[in-house]
Coordinates of N, CA and C in Angstrom, one line a residue:
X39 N -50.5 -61.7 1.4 CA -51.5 -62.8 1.4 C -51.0 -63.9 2.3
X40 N -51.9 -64.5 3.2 CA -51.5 -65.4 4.0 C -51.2 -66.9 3.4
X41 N -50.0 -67.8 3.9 CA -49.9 -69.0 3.0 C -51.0 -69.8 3.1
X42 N -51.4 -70.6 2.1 CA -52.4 -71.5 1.9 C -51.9 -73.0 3.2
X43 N -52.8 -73.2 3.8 CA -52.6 -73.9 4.8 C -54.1 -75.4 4.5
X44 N -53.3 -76.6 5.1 CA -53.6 -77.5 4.9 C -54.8 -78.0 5.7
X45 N -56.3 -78.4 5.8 CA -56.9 -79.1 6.9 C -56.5 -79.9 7.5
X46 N -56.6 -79.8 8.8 CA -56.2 -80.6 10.0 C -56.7 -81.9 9.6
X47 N -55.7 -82.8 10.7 CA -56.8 -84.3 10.7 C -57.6 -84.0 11.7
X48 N -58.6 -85.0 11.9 CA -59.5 -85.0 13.0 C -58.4 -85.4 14.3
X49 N -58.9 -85.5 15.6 CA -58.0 -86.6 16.5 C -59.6 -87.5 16.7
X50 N -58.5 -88.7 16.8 CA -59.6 -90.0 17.2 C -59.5 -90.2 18.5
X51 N -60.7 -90.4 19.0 CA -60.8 -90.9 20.6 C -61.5 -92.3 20.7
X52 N -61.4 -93.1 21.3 CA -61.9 -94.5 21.4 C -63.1 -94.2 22.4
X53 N -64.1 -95.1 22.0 CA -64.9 -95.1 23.3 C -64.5 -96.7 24.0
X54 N -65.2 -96.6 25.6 CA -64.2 -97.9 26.2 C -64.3 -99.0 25.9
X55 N -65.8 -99.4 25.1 CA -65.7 -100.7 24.2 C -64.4 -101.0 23.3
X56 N -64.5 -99.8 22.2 CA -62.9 -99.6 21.3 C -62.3 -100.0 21.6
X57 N -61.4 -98.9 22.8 CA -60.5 -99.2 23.8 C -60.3 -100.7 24.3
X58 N -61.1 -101.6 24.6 CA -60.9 -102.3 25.1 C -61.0 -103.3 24.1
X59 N -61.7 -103.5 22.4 CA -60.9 -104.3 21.5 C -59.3 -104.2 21.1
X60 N -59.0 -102.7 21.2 CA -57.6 -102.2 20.7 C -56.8 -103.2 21.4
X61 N -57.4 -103.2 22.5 CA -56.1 -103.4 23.4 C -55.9 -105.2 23.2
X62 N -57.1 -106.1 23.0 CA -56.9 -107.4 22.5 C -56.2 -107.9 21.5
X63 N -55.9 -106.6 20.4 CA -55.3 -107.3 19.1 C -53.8 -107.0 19.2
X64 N -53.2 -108.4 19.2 CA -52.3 -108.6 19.3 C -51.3 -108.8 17.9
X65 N -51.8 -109.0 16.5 CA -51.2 -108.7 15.5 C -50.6 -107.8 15.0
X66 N -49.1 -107.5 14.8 CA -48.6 -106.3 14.0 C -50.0 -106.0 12.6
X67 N -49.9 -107.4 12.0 CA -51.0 -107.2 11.0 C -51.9 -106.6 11.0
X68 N -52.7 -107.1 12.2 CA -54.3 -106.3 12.6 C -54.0 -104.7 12.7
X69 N -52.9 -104.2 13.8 CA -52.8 -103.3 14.3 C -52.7 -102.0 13.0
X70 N -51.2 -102.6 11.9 CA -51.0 -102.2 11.0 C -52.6 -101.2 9.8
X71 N -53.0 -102.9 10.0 CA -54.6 -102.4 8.4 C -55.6 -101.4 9.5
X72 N -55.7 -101.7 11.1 CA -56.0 -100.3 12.1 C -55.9 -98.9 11.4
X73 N -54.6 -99.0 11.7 CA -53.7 -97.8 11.9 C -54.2 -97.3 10.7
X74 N -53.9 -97.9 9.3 CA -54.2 -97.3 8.1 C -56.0 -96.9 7.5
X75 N -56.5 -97.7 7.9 CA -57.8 -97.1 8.3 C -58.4 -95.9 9.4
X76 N -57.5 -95.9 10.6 CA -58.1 -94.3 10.8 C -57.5 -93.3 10.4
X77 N -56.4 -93.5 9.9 CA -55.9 -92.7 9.1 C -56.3 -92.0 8.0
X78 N -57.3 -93.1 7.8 CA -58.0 -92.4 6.3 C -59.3 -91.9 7.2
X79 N -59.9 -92.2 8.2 CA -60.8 -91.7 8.2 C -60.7 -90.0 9.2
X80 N -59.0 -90.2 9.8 CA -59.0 -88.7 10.2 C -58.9 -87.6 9.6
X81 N -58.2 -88.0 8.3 CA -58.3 -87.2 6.9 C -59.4 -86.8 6.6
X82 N -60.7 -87.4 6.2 CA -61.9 -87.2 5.6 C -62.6 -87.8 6.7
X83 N -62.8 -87.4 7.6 CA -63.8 -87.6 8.8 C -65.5 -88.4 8.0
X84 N -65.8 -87.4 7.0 CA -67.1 -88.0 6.3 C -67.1 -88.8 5.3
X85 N -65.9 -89.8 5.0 CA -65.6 -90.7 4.1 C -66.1 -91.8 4.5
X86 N -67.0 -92.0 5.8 CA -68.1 -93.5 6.3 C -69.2 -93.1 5.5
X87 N -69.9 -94.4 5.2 CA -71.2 -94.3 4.9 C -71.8 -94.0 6.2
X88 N -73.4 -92.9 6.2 CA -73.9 -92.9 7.2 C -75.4 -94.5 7.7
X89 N -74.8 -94.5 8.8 CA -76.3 -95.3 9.3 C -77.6 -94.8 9.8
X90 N -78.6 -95.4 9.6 CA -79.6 -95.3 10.2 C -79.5 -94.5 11.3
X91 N -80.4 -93.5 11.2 CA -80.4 -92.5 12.9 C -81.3 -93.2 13.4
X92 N -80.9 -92.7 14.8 CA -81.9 -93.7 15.8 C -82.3 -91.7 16.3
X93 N -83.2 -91.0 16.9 CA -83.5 -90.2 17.5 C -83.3 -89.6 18.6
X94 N -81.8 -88.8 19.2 CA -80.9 -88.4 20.1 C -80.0 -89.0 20.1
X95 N -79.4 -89.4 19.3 CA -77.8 -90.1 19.1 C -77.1 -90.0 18.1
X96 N -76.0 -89.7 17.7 CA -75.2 -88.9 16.8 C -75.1 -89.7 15.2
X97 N -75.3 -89.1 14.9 CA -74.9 -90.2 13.5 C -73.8 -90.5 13.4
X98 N -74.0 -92.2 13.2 CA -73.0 -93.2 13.1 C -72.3 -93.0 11.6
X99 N -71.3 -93.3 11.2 CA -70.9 -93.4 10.4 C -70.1 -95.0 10.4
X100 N -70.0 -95.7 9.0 CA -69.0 -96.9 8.9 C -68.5 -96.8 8.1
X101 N -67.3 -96.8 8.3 CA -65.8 -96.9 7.0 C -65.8 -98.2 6.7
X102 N -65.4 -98.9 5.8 CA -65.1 -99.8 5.7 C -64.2 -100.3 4.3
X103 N -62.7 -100.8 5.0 CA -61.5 -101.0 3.9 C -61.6 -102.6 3.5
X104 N -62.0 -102.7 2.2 CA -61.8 -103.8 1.8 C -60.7 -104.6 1.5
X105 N -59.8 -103.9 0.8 CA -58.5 -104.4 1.5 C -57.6 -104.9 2.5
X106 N -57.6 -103.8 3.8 CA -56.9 -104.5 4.6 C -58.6 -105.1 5.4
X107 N -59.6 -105.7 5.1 CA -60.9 -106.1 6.0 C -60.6 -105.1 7.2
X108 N -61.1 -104.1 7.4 CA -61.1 -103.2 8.5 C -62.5 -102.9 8.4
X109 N -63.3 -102.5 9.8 CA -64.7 -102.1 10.0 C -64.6 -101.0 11.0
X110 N -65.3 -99.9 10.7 CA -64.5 -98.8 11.7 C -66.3 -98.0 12.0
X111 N -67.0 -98.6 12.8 CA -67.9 -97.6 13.3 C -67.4 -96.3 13.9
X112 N -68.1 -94.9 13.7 CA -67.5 -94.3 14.2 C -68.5 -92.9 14.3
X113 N -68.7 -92.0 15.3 CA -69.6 -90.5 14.9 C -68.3 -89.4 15.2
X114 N -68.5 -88.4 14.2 CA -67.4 -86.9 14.5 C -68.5 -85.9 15.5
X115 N -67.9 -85.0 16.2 CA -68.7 -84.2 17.2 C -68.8 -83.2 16.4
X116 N -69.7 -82.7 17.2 CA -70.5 -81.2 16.8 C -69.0 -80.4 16.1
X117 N -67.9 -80.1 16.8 CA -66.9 -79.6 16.0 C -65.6 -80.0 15.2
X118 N -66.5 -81.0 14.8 CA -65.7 -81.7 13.3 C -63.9 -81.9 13.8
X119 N -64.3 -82.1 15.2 CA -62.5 -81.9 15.2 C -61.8 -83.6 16.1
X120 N -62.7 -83.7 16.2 CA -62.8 -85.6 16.9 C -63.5 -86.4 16.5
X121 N -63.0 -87.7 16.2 CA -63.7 -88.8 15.6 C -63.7 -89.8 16.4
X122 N -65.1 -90.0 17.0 CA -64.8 -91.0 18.2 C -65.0 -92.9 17.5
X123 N -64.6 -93.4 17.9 CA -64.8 -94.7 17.1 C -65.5 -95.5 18.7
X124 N -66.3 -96.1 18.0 CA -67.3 -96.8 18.8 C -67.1 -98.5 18.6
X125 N -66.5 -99.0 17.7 CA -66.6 -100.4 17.3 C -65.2 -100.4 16.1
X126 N -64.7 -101.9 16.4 CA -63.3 -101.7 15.4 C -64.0 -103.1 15.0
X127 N -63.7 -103.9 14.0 CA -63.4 -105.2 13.4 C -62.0 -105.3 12.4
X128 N -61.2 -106.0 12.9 CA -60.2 -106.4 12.0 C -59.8 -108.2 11.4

């Protein structure tokens, strides 16, 4: 019997907006309550509430950690195996 094996995380990919907030936050702090936020959302890819569809555009999803204030827009592709994040707030 083959061993019982664990689900992957997703990998996260920034789009260049993202990218280019990531790269302004200069807090260990900010970066920190980040980090622990996609973390949860690479786990459970579908742990965002969904948004509003707009008609040819992927559904959005928003995580949001009330604890560390993190806002993580974000859509997973057709094969559930990347989570691109579109918008950060920290």
């Amino acid at each position: 019997m083959p061993p019982h094996h664990r689900g992957r995380r997703a990998r996260i990919a920034f789009s260049d907006a993202a990218a280019k907030q990531l790269g302004a936050i200069t807090s260990e702090t900010e970066l920190h309550a980040l980090d622990r936020a996609l973390v949860v959302v690479s786990v459970d890819p579908e742990i965002g509430d969904p948004l509003p569809a707009t008609a040819g555009t992927p559904l959005l999803r928003q995580y949001t950690d009330d604890v560390e204030a993190v806002r993580i827009l974000y859509f997973v592709t057709a094969l559930r195996t990347v989570v691109v994040v579109a918008y950060i707030e920290v």
